[in-house]
Coordinates of C-alpha atoms in Angstrom, one line a residue:
Chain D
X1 CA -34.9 18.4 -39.4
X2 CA -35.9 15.2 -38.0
X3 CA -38.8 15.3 -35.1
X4 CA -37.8 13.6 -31.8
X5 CA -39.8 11.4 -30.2
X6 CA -39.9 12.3 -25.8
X7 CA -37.6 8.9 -25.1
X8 CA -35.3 11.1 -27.0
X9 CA -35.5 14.3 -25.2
X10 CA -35.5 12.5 -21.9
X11 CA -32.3 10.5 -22.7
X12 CA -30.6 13.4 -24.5
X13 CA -31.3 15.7 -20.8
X14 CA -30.8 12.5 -18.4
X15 CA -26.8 12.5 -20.5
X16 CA -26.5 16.9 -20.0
X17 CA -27.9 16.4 -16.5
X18 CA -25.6 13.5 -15.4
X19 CA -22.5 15.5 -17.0
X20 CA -23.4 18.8 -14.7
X21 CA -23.5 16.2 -12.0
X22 CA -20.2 14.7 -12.4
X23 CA -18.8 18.1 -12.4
X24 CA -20.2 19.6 -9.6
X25 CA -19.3 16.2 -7.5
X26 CA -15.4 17.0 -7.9
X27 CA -16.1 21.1 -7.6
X28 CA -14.7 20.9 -3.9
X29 CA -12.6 17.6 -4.0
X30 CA -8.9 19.1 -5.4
X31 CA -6.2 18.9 -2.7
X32 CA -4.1 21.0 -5.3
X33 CA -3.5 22.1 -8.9
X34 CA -1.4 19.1 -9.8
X35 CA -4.8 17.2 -8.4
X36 CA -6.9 19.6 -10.9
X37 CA -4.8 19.4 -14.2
X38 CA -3.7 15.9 -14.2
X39 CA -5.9 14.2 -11.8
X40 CA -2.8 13.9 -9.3
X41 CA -1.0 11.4 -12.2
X42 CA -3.3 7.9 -11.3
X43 CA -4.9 7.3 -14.4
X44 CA -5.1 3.8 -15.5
X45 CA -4.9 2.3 -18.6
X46 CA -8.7 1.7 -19.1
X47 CA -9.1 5.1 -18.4
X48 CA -6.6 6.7 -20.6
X49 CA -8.2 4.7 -23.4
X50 CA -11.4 6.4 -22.9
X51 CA -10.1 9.8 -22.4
X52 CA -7.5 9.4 -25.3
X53 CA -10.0 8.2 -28.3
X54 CA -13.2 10.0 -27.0
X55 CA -10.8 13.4 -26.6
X56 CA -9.4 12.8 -29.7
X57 CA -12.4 12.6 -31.8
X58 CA -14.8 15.1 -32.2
X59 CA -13.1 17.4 -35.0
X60 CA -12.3 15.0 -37.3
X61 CA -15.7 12.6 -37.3
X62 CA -17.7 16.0 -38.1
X63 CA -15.5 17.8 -40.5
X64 CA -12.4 15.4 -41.9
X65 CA -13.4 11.5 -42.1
X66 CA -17.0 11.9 -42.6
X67 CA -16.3 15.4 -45.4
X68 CA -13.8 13.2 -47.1
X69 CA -15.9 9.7 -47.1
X70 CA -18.9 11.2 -48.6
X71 CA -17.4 13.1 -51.7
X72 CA -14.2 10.6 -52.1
X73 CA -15.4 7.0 -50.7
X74 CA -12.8 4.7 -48.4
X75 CA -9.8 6.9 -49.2
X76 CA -10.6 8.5 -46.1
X77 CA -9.8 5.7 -44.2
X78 CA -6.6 4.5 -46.0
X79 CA -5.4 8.4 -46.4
X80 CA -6.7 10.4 -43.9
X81 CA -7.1 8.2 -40.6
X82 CA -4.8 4.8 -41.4
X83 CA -1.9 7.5 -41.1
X84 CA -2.5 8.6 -37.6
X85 CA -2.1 5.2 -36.5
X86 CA 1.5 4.6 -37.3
X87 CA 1.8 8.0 -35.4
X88 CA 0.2 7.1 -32.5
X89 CA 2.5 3.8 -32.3
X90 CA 5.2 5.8 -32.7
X91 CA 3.9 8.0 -29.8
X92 CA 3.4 4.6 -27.6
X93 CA 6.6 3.1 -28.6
X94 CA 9.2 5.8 -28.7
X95 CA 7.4 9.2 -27.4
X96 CA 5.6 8.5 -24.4
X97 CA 8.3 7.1 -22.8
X98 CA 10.6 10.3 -23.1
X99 CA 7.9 12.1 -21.7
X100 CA 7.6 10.2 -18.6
X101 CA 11.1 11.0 -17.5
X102 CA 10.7 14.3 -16.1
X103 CA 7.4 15.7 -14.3
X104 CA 6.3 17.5 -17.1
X105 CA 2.6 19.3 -16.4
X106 CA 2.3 20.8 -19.6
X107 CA 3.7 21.1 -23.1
X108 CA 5.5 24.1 -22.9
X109 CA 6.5 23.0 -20.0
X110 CA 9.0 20.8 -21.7
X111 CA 10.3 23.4 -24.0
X112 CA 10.9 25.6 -20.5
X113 CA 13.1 22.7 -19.2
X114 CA 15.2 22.4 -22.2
X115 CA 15.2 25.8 -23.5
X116 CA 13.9 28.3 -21.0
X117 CA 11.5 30.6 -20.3
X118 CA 11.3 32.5 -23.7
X119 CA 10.4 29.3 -25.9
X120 CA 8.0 28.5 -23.3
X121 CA 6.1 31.6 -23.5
X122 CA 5.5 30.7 -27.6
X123 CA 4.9 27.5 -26.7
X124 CA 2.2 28.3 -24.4
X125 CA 0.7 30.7 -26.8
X126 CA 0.4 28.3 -29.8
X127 CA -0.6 25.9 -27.5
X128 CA -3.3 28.4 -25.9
X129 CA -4.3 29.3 -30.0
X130 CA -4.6 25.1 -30.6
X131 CA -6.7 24.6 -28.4
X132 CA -9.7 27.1 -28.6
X133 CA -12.4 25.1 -28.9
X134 CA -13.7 27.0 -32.1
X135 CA -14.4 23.7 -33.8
X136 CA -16.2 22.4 -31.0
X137 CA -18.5 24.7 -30.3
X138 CA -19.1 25.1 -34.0
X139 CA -20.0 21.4 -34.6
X140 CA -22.6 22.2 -31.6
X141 CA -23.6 24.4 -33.7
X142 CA -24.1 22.2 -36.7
X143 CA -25.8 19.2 -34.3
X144 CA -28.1 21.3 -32.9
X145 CA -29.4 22.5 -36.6
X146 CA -29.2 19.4 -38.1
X147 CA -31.0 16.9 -34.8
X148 CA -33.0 19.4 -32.7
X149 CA -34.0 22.5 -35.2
X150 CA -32.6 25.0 -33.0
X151 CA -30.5 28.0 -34.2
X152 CA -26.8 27.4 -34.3
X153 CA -25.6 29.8 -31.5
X154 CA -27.8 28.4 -29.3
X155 CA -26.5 25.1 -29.8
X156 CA -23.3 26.4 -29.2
X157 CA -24.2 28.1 -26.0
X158 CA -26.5 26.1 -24.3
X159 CA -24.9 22.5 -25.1
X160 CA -21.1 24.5 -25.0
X161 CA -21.9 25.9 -22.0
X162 CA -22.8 22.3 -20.3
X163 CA -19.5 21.2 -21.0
X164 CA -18.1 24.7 -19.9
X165 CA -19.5 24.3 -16.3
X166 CA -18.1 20.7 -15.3
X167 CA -14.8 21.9 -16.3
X168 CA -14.9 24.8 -14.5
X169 CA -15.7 22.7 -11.6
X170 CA -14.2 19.6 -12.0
X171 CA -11.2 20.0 -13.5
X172 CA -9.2 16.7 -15.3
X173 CA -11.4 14.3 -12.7
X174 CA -14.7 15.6 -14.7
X175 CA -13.3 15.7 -18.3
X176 CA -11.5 12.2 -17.1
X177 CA -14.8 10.7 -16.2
X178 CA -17.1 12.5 -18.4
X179 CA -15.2 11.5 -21.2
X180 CA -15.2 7.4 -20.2
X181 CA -19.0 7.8 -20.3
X182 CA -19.4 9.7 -23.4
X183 CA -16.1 7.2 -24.8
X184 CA -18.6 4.1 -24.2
X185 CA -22.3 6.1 -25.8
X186 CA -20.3 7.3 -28.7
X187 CA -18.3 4.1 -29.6
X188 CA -21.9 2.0 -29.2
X189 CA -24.1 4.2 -30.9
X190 CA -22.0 4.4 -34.3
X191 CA -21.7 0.2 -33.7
X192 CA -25.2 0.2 -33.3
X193 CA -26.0 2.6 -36.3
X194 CA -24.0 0.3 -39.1
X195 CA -26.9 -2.3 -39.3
X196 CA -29.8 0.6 -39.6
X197 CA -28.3 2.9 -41.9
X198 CA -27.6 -0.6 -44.0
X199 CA -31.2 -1.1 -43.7
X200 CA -32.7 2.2 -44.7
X201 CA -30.4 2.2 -47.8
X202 CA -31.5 -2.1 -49.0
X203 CA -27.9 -3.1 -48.0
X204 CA -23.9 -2.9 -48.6
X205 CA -24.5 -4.7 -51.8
X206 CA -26.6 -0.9 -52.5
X207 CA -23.6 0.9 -51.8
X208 CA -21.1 -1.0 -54.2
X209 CA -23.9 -0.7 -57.1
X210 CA -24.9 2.6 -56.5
X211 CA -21.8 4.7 -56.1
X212 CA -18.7 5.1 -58.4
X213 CA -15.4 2.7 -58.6
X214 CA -13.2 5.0 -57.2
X215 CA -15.0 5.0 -53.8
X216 CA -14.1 2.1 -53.1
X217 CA -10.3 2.9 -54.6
X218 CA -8.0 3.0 -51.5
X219 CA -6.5 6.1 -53.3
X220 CA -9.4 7.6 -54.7
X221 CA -9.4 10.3 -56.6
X222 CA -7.4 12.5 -54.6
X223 CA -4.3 13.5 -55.8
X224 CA -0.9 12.1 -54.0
X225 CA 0.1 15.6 -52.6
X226 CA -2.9 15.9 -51.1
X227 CA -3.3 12.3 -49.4
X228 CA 0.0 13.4 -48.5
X229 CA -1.2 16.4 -46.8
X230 CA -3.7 14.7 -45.5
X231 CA -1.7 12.1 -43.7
X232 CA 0.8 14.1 -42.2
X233 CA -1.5 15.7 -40.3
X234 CA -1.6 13.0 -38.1
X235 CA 1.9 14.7 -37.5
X236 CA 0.1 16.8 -35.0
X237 CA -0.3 13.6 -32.4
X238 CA 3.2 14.5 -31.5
X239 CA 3.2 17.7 -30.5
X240 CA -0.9 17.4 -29.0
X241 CA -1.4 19.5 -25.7
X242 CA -4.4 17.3 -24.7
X243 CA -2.7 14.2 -25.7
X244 CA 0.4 15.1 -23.5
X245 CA -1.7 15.7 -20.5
X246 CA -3.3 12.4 -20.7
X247 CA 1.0 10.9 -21.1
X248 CA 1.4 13.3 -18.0
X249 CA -1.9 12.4 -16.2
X250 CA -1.1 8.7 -16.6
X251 CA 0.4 6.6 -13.5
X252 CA 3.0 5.2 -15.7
X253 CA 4.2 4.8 -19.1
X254 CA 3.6 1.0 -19.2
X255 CA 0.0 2.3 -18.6
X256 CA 0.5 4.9 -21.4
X257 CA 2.0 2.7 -23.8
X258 CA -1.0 -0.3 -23.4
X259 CA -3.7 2.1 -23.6
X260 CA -2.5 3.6 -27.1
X261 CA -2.0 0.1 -28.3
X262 CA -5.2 -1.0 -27.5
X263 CA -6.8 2.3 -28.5
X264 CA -5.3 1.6 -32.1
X265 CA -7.8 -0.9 -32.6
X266 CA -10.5 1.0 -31.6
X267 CA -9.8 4.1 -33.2
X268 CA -9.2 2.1 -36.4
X269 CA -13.2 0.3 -36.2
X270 CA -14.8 3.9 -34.8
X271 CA -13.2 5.9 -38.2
X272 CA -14.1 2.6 -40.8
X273 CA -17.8 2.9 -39.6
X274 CA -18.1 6.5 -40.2
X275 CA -16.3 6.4 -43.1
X276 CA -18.9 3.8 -44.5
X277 CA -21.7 5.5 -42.5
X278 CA -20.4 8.4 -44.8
X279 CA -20.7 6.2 -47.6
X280 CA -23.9 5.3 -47.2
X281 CA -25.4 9.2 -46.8
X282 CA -24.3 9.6 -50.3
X283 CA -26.0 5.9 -51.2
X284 CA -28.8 7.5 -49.6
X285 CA -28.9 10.5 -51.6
X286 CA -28.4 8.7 -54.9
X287 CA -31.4 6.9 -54.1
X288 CA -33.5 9.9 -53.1
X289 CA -33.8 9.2 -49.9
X290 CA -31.8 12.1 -48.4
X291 CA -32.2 15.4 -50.3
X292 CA -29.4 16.7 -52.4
X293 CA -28.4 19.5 -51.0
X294 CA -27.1 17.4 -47.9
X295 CA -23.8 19.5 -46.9
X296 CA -20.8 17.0 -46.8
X297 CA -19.8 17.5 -43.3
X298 CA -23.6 16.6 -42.2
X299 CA -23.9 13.6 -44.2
X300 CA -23.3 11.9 -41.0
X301 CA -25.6 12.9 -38.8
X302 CA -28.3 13.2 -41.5
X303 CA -28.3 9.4 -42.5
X304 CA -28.4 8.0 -39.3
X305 CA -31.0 10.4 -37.8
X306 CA -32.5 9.3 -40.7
X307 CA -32.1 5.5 -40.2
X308 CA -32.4 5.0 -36.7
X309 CA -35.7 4.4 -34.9
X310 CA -36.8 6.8 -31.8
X311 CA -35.2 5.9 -28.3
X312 CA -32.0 5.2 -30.5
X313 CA -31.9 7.9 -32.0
X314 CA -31.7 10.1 -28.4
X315 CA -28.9 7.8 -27.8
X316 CA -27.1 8.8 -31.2
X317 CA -27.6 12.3 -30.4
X318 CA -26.2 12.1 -26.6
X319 CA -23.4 9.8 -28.4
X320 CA -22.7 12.6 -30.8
X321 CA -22.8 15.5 -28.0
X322 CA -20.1 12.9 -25.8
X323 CA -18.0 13.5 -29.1
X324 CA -18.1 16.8 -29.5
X325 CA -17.9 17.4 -25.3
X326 CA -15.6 15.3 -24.3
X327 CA -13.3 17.5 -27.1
X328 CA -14.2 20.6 -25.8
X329 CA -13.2 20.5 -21.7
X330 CA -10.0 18.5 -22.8
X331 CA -9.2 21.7 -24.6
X332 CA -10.7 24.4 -22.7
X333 CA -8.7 23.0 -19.7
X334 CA -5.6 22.6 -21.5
X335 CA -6.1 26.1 -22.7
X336 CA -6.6 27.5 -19.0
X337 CA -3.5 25.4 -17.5
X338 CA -1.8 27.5 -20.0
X339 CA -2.5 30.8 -19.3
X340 CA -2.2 29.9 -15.7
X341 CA 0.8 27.2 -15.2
X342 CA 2.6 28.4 -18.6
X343 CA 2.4 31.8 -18.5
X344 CA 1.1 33.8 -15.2
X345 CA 2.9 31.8 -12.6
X346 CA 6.2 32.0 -14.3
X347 CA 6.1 35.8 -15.6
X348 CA 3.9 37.7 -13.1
X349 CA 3.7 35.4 -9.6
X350 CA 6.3 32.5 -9.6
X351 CA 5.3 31.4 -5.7
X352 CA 1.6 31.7 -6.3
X353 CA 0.0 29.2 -4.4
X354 CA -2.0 26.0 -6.1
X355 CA -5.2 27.6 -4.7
X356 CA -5.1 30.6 -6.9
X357 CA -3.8 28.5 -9.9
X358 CA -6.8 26.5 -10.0
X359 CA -8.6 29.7 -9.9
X360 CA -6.6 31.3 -12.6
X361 CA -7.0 28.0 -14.5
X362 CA -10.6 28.2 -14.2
X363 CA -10.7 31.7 -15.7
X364 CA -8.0 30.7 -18.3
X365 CA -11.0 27.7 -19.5
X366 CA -13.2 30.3 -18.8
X367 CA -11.2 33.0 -21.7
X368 CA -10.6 29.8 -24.0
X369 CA -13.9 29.4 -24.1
X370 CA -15.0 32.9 -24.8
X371 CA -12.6 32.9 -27.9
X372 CA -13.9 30.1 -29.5
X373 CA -17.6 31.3 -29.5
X374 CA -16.0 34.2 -31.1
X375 CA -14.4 32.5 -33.6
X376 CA -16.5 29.6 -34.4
X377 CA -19.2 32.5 -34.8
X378 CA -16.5 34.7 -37.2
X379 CA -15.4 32.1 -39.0
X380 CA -17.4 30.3 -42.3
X381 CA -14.4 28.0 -43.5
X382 CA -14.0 25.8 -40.2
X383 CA -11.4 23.6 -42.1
X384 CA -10.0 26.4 -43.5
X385 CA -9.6 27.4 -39.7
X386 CA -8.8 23.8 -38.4
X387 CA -5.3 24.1 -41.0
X388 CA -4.8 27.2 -39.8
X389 CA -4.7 26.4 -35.9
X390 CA -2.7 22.7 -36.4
X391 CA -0.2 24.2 -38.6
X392 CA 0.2 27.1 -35.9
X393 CA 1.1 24.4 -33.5
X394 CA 2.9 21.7 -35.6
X395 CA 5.5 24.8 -37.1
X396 CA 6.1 25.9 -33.6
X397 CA 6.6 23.6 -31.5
X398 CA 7.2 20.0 -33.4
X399 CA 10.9 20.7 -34.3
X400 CA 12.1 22.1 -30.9
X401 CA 10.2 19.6 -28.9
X402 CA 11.6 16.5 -30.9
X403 CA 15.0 17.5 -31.0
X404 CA 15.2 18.7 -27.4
X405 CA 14.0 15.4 -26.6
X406 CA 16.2 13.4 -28.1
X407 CA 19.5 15.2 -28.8
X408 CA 21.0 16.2 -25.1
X409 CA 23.1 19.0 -27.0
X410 CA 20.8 20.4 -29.1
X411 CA 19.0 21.8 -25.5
X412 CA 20.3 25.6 -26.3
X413 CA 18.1 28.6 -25.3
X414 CA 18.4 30.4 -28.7
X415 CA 17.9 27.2 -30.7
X416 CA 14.6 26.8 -28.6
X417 CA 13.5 30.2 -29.3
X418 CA 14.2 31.1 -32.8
X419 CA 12.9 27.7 -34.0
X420 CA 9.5 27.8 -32.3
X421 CA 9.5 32.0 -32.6
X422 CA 10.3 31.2 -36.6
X423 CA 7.7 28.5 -36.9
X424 CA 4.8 30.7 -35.4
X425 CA 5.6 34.0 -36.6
X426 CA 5.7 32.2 -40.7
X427 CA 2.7 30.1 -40.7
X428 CA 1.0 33.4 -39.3
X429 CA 2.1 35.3 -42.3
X430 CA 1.9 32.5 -44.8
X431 CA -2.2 32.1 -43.7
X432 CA -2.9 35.6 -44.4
X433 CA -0.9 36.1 -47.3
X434 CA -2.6 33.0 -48.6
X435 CA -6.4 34.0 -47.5
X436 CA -5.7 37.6 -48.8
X437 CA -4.1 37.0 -52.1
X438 CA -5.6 32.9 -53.1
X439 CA -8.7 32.7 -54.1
X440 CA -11.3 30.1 -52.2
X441 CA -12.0 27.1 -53.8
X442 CA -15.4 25.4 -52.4
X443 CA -14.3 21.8 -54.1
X444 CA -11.3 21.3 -52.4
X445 CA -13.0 23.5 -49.5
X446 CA -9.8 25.8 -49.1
X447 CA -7.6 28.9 -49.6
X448 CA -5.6 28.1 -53.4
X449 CA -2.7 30.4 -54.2
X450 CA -0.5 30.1 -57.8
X451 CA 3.1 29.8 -57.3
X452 CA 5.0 29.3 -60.1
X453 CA 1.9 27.8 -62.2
X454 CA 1.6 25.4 -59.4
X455 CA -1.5 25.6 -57.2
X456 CA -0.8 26.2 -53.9
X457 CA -3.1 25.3 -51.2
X458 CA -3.4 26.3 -47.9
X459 CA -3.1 22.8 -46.3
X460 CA 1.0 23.0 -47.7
X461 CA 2.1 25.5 -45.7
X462 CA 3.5 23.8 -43.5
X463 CA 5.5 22.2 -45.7
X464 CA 7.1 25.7 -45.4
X465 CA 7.2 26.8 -42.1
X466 CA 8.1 23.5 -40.4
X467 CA 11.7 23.4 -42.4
X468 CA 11.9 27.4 -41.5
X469 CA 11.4 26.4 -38.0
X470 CA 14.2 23.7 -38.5
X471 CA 17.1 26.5 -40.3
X472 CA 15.8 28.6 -37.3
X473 CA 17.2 25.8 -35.2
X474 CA 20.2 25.2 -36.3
X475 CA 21.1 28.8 -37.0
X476 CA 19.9 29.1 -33.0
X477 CA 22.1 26.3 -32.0
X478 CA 25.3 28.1 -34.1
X479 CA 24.8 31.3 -32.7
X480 CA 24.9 29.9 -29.0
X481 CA 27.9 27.8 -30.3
X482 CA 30.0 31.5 -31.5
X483 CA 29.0 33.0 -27.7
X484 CA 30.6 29.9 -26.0
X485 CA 33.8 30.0 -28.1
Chain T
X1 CA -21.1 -10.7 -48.8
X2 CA -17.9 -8.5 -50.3
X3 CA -15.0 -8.5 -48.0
X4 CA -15.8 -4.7 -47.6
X5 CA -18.9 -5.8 -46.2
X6 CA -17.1 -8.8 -43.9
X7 CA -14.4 -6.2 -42.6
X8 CA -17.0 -3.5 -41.9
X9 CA -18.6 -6.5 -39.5
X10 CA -15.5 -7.2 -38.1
X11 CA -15.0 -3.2 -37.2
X12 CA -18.5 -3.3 -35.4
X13 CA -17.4 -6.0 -33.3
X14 CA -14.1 -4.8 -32.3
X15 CA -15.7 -1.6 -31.4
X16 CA -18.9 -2.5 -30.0
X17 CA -17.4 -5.4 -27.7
X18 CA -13.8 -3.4 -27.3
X19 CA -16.2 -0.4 -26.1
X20 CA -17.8 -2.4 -23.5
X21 CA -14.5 -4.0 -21.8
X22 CA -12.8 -1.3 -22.0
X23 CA -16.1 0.5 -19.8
X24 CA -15.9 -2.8 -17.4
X25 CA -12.3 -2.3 -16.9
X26 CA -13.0 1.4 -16.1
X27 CA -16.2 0.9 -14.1
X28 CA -13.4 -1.1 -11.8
X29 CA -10.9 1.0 -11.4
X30 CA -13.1 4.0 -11.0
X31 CA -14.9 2.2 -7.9
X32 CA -11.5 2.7 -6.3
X33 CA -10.9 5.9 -7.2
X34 CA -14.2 7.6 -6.1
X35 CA -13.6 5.2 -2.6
X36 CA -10.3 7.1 -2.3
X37 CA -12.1 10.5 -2.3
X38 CA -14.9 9.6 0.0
X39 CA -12.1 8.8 2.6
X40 CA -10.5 12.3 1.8

């Protein structure tokens, strides 16, 4: 553990003090729930950048990019993150604009519209499921640990718990504004951190020497299935709750459209730097200057702490707590507008008024929240966990949400339901019969399964239960097509 | 200096100089925002 100098402490509380502030500022300021979920639809595109990259990451700088740059060098910028892009220009280009054209509040929303009630309850539920903030709170976890010595469940609840109470009483304005701040520490700090970490390991030139070819192979030594894998996770930016919110929150598409375009850029420098940053852990630790037991999904945080100089490093950590925070309320209030907007106000009070939404929002968060301790505290295999949740959501809801939009005719209630119903109930049987029967393999960090001599690994499945979801479609849409004849 | 090392600069300039307009830009139109809740 590294020891932090005061400057530190007093920079890393001045960040958790302002972020309570923010919150409790907008506490009394929502004129209605539309106000509290998506900032009553005026963000512009400066702050959709903020709140689209610094939401976005979190997840994958602790346990994807980083994991994947230290054991297999650069691939994890050319497989794992280049991907995403092309999806998030396809969401600019193509998506956003579709989901502009009705007042959608939520996700499930959308598959209410087009399919009814019964597709929006899954929907809601795989959404809910998606967006525990297990993997948050867990990576609080890890930070605290790894910068500050404490145990890991206090991390989790004290720094958790910050980012717990200005969502409860904020709503979208905090996590909007909290997010721009912690969107401008994190992206500085990891631009700042390139020219120390080069320092404390004698230079680039030490990296190229030091570690193997195929780091620097923009393939690696991955296999192709698995870059395959890999990259169509970024699959999931089509069907993401928070990122719909932000599409929803936003006062136009134009402004939706620029900010994604822009944010390409940005998210393109932020995951080359860690990747390298990554890179240079493992320098570090060829050189015997990190130890060599350094877990892969640390190697991160452990270099730089390492590298940078006191002061700096209290604005690395506040940096690295904006990632993880600014993750967690987008998710916790994603998770409460579902149990409120999604679910109790259509099944149980239909004219409930905005005032008690809010409050049933707050004590949705509230739930999410809950869950996620339990889980990030349950679970050892957080990636394992990570596949597990995505494919949840990608099986479920990708197919009936892409067709709905696009193909007028396709908008049948049965088609709806079986499809996502099929999806979710596949991948949830799939995971276990996987986790129960494979056998855990700690290089590739997951569940492996033999089918038919091939190895099976739990990252494929939804390989399987997306086309499921898609037969469940269409035999949806014939079904409905027999009742009208 | 490889071209790794060149296009690793280039990164930390698009992202330390992007960060910073992007929080000007926001700084802006947040001014008017928070004005708009005061008057509420």
């Amino acid at each position: 553990m590294y020891s932090l100098a005061i400057i530190d402490y007093i920079i890393v509380i001045g960040y958790l003090s302002g972020m309570i502030g923010v919150g409790v500022w907008f506490a009394k300021k929502h004129t209605d729930f539309e106000d509290f979920f998506l900032a009553g639809r005026s963000l512009t595109t400066p702050i959709l950048i903020t709140t689209l990259i610094s939401t976005y990451y979190g997840i994958d700088v602790l346990f994807g990019d980083t994991q994947l740059a230290f054991t297999d060098g650069v691939v994890a910028w050319f497989g794992y993150a280049r991907p995403t892009y092309a999806f998030f220009l396809i969401a600019a280009l193509l998506l956003a604009k579709r989901l502009r054209e009705k007042d959608f509040k939520s996700l499930p929303d959308i598959l209410y519209l087009y399919y009814g009630n019964k597709a929006r309850y899954v929907g809601a539920l795989t959404s809910f499921i998606y967006s525990l903030p297990a993997l948050s709170l867990y990576g609080f976890g890890m930070l605290a640990e790894v910068a500050l010595g404490w145990e890991p469940i206090f991390g989790m609840l004290i720094l958790g718990g910050i980012a717990l109470v200005y969502t409860l009483t904020g709503g979208f304005w905090a996590v909007a504004l909290t997010d721009s701040i912690q969107f401008v520490m994190m992206c500085l700090v990891i631009a700042i951190a390139f020219p120390f970490a080069m320092n404390f390991i004698g230079g680039f030139d030490s990296m190229i020497e030091l570690l193997p070819e195929s780091y620097f192979d923009t393939l690696g030594d991955l296999n192709i299935f698995l870059i395959i894998i890999y990259a169509s996770t970024g699959l999931s930016i089509l069907v993401e709750p928070t990122f719909y919110q932000r599409i929803f929150a936003a006062k136009s598409y134009k402004n939706v459209r620029n900010a994604l375009i822009i944010g390409i850029f940005i998210w393109g420098s932020y995951d080359w730097i860690i990747t390298i940053l990554a890179m240079s852990a493992k320098t570090a630790v060829l050189q015997g200057l990190l130890p060599t037991d350094v877990a892969p999904d640390a190697a991160l945080l452990t270099v730089v702490i390492a590298a940078l100089p006191a002061g700096i490093v209290g604005l690395f950590i506040a940096g690295v707590l904006s990632t993880e925070m600014s993750t967690l309320d987008s998710y916790c209030l994603v998770a409460g507008g579902n149990v409120s907007y999604d679910i109790y106000k259509p099944a149980f009070k239909p004219d409930v008024s905005d005032k008690e939404l809010i409050k049933i929002t707050r004590y949705g968060v509230l739930l999410s929240w809950i869950l996620g301790f339990g889980m990030a505290t349950a679970f050892k295999q957080m990636l394992g966990l990570w596949v597990f949740l995505s494919s949840i959501l990608i099986s479920s809801t990708l197919v009936p949400i892409l067709l709905g939009l696009y193909i007028k005719k396709f908008r049948k209630p049965l088609a709806g339901f079986i499809s996502s119903g099929s999806g979710l109930f596949s991948t949830i049987i799939l995971n276990i019969y996987i986790m129960a029967k494979g056998t855990f393999d700690p290089l590739e960090e997951t569940y492996i399964v033999q089918w038919f001599g091939i190895d099976f690994l739990q990252e494929f499945v939804m390989y399987i239960t997306v086309p499921i979801s898609l037969i469940g479609f269409i035999i949806g849409l014939l079904i409905e097509r027999r009742i009208e004849k | 200096m490889s071209y790794w090392e060149i296009f690793t600069w280039l990164t930390v300039i698009i992202l330390g100089l992007g960060s910073i307009m992007v929080f000007l830009l926001f700084v802006r139109d947040i001014k008017i925002i928070l004005k708009k809740f005061r008057e509420d």
